XYZ file of C-alpha atoms in Angstrom:
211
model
C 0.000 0.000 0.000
C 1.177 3.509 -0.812
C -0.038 6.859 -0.040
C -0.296 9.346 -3.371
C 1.336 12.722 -1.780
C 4.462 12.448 -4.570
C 4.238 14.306 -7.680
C 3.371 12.189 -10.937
C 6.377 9.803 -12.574
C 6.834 9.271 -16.453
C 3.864 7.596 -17.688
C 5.955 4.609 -18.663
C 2.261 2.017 -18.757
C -0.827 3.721 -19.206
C -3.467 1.820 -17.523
C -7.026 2.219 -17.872
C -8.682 3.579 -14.819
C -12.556 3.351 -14.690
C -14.131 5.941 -11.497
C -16.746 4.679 -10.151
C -19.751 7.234 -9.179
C -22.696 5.955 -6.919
C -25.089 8.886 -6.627
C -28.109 8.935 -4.833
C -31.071 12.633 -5.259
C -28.066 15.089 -5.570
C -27.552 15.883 -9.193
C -25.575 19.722 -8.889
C -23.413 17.984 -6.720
C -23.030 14.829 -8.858
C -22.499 17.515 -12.308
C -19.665 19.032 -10.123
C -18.037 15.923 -9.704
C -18.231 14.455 -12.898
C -16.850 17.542 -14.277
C -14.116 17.135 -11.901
C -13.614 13.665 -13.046
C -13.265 14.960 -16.784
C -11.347 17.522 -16.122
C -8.212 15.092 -15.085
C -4.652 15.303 -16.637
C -4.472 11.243 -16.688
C -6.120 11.045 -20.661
C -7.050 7.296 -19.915
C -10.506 7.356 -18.289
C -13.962 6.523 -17.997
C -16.804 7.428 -15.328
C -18.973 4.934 -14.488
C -22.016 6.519 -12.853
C -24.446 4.445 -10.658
C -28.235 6.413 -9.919
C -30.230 5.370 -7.136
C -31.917 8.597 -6.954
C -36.063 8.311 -6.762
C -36.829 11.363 -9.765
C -35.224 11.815 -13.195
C -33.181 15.088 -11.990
C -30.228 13.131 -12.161
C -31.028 11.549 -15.606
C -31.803 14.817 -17.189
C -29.225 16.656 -16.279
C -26.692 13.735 -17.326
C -27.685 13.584 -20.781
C -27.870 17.100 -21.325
C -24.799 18.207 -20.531
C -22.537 14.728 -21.260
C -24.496 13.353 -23.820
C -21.700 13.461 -26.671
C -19.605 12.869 -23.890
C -18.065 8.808 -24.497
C -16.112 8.728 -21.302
C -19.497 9.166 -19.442
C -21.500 5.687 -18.832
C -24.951 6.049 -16.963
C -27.440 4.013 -15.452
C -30.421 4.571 -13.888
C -31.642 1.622 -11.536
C -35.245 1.589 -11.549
C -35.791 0.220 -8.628
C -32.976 1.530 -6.808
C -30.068 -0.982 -5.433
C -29.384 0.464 -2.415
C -25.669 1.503 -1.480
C -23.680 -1.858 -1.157
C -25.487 -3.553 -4.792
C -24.824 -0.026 -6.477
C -21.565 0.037 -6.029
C -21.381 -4.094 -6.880
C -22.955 -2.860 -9.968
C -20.377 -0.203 -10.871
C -17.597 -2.397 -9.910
C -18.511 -5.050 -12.766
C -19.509 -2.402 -15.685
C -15.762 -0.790 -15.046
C -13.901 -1.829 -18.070
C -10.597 -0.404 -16.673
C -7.353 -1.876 -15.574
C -7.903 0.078 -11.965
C -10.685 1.063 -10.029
C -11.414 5.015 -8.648
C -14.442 4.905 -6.350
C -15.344 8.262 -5.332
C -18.797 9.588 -4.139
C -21.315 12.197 -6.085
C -19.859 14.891 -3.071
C -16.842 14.610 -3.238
C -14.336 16.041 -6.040
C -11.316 15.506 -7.183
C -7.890 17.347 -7.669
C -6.880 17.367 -11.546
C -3.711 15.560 -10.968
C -5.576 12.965 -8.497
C -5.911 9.990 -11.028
C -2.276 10.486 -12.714
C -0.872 10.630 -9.134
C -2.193 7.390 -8.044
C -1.316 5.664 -11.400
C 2.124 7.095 -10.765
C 2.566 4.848 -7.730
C 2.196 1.895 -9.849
C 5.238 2.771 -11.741
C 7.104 3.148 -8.487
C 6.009 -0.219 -7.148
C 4.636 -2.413 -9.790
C 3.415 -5.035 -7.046
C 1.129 -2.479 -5.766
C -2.659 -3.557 -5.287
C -4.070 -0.429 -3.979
C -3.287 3.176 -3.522
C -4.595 6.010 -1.612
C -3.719 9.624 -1.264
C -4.228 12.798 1.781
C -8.086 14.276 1.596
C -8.715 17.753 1.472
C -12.938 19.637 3.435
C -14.358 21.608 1.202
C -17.626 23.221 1.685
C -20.067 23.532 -1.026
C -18.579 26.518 -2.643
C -15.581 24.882 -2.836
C -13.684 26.580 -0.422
C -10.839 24.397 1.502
C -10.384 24.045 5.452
C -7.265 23.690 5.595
C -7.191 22.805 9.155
C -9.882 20.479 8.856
C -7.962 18.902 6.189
C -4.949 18.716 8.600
C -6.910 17.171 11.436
C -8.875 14.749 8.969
C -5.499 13.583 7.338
C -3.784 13.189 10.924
C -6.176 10.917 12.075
C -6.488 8.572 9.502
C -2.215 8.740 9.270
C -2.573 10.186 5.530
C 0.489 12.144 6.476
C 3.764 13.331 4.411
C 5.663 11.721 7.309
C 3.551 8.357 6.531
C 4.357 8.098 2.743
C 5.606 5.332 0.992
C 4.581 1.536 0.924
C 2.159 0.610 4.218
C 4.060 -1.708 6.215
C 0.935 -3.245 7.870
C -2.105 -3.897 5.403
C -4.417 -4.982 8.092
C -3.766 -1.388 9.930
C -4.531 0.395 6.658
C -8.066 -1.376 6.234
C -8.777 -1.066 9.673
C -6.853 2.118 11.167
C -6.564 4.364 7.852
C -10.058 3.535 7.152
C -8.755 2.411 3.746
C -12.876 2.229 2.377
C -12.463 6.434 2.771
C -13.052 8.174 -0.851
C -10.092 8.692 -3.176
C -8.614 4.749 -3.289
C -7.801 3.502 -6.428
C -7.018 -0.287 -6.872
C -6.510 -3.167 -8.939
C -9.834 -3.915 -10.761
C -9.586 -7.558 -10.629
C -8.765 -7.383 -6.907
C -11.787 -4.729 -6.241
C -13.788 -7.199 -8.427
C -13.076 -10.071 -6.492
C -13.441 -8.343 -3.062
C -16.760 -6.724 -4.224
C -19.437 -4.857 -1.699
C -21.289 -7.459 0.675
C -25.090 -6.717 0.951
C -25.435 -8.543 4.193
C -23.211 -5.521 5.739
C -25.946 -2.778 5.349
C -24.081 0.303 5.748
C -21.084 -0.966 6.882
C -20.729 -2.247 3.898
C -17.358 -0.361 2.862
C -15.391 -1.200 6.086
C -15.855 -4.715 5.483
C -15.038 -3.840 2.214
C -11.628 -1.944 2.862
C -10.607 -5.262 5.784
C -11.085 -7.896 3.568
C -8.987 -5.717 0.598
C -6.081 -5.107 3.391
C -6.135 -8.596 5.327
């Protein structure tokens, strides 16, 4: 395991890296972070979009503004899945070599995805990556101190860089399942989202990734 706080390598392999997007009744924040997802310096992606939400708000506003768009794949689930089978779903339509799963509030930085791939280049063993987070509020604005506090505790720390010594600590301590992983698709595939969990879903996910 690696963190993602070093600046991008030489894109010596470029993999494919599918982001997953679950989104549930929030499409201005889902728009925001698909455009952030678009808007990446890594050329090699797609966003795989998951919609649970209970009106067409979503849908609309999708194929309006991405619908010449062919990184963009959509699907409305009619009924909905609920959290843990949505992101199951997402997880098997991702065509990529790695896996992003991110949430429709969160964002990311435009150098998030080629910073993560980076790490692969560094340690070509690697089977899952994850970088420092950053609290925004809805305008966009940073806390930086928040930031600072939130990275602390989960050890997502300059002074915590490099390959994790103890996987079992990341899935359980770092609370690897926290947005802005990326990982080997055929390892996230296998692992999958458990039903049975309910919400906690996620954390089971992130142990049984990190054993």
């Amino acid at each position: 395991m690696s963190n993602a706080s070093s600046s991008p390598l030489a894109r010596a392999a470029l993999a494919h890296v599918s982001i997953c997007v679950p989104t549930c009744n929030r499409p201005d924040l889902l728009i925001e972070c698909v455009d952030s997802c678009l808007a990446q310096s890594y050329p090699h992606v797609e966003i795989v979009i998951g919609d649970d939400s209970t009106d067409a708000r979503s849908r609309q506003l999708i194929l309006q503004r991405y619908r010449d768009e062919p990184r963009v794949r959509y699907e409305k689930h009619e009924p909905p899945l609920g959290q843990a089978r949505n992101v199951s779903s997402l997880f098997e339509r991702a065509r990529g070599d790695k896996i992003l799963l991110i949430h429709d509030d969160d964002l990311l930085t435009s150098d998030a995805v080629d910073k993560l791939v980076s790490l692969w280049q560094r340690y070509p063993q690697l089977d899952a990556a994850f970088g420092a987070q950053y609290e925004a509020d809805h305008d966009g604005a940073i806390d930086l101190a928040a930031s600072a506090r939130l990275n602390e505790a989960f050890r997502r720390t300059q002074a915590r860089e490099g390959l994790q010594p103890l996987a079992g600590r990341t899935g359980l301590i770092q609370m690897f399942p926290n947005n802005g992983w990326m990982a080997d698709a055929r390892l996230v595939k296998r692992v999958g989202y458990d039903a049975r969990y309910g919400v906690c879903c996620d954390y089971v996910f992130g142990t049984e990734l990190c054993p």
